[in-house]
XYZ file of N, CA and C in Angstrom:
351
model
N -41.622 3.923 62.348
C -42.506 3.429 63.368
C -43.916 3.959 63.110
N -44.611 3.044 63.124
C -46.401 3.515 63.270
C -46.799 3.783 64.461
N -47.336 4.918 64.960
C -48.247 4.844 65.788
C -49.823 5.179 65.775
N -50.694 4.339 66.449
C -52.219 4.368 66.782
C -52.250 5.663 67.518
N -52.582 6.958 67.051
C -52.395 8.126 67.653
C -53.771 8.351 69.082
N -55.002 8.022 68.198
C -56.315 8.211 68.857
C -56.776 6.681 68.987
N -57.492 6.796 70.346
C -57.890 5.463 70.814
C -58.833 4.640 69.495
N -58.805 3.082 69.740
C -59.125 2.785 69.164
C -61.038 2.586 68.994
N -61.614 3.140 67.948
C -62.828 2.707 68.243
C -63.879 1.901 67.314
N -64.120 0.859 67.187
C -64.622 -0.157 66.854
C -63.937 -0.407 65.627
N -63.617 0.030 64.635
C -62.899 -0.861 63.236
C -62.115 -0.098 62.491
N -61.283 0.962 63.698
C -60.539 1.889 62.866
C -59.729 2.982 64.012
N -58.511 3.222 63.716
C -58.265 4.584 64.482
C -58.448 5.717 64.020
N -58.812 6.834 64.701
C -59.178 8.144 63.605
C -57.853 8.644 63.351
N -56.709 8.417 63.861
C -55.560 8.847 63.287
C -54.190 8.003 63.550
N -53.841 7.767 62.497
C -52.116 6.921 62.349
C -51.302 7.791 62.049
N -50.378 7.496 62.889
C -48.877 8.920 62.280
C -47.833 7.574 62.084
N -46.927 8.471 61.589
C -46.072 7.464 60.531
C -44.902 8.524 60.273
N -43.655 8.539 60.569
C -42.707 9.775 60.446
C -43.241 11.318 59.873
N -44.065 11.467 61.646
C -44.434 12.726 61.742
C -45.244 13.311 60.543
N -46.136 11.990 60.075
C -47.390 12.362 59.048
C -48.622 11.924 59.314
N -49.871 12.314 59.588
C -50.603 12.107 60.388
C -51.494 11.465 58.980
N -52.530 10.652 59.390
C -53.413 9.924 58.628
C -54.892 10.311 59.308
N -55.857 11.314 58.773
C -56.536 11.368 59.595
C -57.975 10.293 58.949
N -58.840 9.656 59.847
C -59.473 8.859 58.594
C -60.879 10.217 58.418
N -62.320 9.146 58.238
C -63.148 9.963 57.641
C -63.544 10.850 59.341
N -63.813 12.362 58.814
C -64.426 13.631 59.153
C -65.976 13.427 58.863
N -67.297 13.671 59.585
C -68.276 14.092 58.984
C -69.389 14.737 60.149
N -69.941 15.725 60.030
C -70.336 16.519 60.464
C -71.215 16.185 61.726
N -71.009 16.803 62.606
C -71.885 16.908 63.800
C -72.741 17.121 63.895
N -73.911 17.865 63.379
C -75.045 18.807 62.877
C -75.654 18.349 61.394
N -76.419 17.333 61.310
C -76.326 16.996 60.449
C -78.137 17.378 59.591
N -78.451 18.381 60.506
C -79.553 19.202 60.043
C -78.972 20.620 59.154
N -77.397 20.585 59.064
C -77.161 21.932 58.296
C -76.823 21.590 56.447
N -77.070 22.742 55.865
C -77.082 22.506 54.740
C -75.655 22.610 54.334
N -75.392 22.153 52.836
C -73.645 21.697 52.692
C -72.500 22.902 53.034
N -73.305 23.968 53.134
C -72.252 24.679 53.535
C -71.847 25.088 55.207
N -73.158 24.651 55.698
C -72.472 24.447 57.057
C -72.094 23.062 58.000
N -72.343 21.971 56.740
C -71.793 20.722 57.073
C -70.913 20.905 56.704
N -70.203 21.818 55.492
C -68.633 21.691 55.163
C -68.052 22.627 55.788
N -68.681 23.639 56.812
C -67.924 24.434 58.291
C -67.631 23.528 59.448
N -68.716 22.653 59.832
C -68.502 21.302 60.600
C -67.296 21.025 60.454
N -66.959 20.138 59.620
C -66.327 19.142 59.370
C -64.845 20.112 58.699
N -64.645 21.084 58.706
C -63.200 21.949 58.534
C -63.178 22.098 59.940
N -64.272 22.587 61.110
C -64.029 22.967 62.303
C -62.956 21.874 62.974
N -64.329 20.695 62.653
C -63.550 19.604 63.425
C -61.975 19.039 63.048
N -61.621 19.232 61.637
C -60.684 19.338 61.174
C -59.542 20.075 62.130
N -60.146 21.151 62.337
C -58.914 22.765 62.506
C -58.709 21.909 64.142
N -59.623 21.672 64.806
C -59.408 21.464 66.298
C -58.672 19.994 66.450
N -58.999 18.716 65.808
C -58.281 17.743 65.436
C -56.492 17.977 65.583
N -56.492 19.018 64.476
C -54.867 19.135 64.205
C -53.923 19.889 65.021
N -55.180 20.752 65.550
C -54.361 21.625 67.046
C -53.719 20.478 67.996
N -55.182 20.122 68.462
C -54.915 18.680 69.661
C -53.657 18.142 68.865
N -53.572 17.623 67.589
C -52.366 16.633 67.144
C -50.777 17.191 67.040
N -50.593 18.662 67.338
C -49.228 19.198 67.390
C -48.885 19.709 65.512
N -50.088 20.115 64.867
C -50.506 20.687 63.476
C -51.709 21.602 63.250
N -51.520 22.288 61.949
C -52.151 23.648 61.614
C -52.595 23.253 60.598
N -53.817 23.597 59.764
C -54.517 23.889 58.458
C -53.399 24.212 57.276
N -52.272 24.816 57.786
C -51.210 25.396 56.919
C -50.142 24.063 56.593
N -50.059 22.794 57.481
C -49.557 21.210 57.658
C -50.317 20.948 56.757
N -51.559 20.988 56.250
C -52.694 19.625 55.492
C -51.789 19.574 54.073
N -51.477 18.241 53.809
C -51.038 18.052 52.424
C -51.939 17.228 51.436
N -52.803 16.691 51.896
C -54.103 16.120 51.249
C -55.286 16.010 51.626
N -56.247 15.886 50.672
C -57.965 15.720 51.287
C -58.578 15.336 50.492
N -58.938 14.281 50.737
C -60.283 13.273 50.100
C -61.698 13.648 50.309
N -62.759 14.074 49.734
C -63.729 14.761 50.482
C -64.914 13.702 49.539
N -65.894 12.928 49.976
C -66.682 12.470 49.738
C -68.153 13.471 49.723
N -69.139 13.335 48.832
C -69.828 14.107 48.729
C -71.176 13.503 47.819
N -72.146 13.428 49.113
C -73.359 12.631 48.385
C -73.955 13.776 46.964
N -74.241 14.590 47.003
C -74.430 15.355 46.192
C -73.074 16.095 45.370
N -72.452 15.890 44.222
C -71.651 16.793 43.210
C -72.074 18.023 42.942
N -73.543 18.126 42.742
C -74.434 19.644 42.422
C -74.112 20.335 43.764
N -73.316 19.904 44.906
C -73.430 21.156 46.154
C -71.888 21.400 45.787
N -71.374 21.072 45.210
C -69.403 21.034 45.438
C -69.642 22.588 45.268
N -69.641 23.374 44.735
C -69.893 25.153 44.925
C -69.789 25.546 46.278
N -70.966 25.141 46.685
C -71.187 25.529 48.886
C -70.159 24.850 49.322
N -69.458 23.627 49.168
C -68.363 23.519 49.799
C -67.316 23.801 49.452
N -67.103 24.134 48.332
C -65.996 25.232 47.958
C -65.663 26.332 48.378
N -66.822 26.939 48.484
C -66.764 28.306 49.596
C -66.231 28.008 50.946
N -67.089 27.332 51.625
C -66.433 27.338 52.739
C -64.966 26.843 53.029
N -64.041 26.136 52.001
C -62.928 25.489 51.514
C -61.890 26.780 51.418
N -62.807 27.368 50.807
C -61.627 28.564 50.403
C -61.269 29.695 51.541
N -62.785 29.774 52.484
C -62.486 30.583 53.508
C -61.470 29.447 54.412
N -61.530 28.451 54.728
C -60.465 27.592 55.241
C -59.187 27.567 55.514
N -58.946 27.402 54.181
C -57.748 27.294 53.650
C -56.792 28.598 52.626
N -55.855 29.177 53.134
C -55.017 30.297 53.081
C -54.674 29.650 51.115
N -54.424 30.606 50.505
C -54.238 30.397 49.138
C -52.765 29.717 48.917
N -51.841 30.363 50.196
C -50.722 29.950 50.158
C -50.360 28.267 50.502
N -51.415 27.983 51.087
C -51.090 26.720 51.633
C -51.870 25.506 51.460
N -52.825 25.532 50.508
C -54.037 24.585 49.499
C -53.425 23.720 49.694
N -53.890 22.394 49.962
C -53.489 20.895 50.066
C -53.953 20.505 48.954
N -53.168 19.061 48.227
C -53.927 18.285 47.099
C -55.468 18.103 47.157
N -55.953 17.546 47.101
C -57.684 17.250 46.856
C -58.208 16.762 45.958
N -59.156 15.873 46.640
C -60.082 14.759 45.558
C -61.346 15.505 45.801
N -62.128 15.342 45.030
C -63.934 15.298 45.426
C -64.408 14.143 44.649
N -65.126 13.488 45.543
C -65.495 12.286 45.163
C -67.334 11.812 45.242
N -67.909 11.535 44.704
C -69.408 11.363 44.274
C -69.391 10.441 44.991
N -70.427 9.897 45.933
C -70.742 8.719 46.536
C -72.430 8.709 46.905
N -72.835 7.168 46.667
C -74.406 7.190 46.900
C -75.261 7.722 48.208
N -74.266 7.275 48.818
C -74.816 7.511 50.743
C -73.777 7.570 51.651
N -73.825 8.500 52.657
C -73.129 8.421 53.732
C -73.099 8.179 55.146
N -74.951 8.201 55.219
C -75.806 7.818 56.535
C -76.551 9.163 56.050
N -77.327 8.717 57.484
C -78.887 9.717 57.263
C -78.505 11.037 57.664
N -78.511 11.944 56.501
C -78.469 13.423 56.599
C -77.351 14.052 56.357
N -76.279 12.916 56.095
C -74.803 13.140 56.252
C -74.438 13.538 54.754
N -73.983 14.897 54.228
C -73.939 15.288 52.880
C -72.450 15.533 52.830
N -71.366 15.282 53.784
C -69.999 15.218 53.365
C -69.142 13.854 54.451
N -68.162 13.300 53.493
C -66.806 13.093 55.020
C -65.633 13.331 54.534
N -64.851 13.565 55.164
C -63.520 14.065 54.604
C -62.260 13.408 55.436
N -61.545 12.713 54.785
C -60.149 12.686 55.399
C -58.995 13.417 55.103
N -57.538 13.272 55.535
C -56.862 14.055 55.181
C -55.531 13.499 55.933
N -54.252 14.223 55.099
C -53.253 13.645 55.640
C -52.493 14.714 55.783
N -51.785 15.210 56.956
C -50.955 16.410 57.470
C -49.721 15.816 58.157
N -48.490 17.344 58.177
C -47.437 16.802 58.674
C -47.601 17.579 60.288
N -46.913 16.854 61.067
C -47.047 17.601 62.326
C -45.766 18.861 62.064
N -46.617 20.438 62.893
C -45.229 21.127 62.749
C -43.816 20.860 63.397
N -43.036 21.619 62.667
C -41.580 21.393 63.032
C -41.186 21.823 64.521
């Protein structure tokens, strides 16, 4: 069974679950005056609080797609990646080069987690 987890808003839900696997779509920062390493604290925050609300932990994430107008910052968001995420529990991961993301916007990230047991 699919379910539309989060309301729907204009051309997408921000999350589909699917036997207790959550689909989260794109993440991107609130603050979009901070530089990549505190747009990539943003957007883990919003992450970490996302998965609480969803009945999941940072230690659930089994994948992450992370779009990134700049490749030369992947360093600053690595850092903050690593403070994130426990060594024991690293999810797959893409980083992906893209031209634009909107004005000021230097990451988005999706991700796919299991809800805990």
């Amino acid at each position: 069974m699919i379910k539309r987890v989060l309301p729907y808003e204009g051309l997408l839900h921000e999350v589909v679950e699917h036997n207790g696997v959550l689909y989260i779509g794109g993440i991107v920062p609130e603050d979009t005056s901070l530089d990549m390493a505190g747009q990539a604290h943003d957007v883990l925050g919003q992450l970490s609080r996302l998965l609480d609300t969803l009945g999941s932990d940072r230690s659930h994430v089994l994948q992450v797609t992370i779009f990134l107008t700049k490749l030369s910052e992947k360093a600053a968001f690595n850092t903050a990646w690593k403070a994130f995420f426990a060594e024991t529990s690293l999810p797959a991961r893409a980083a992906i080069g893209v031209a634009d993301l909107g004005p000021g916007v230097k990451l988005e990230m999706t991700a796919i987690a299991a809800r805990r047991a």
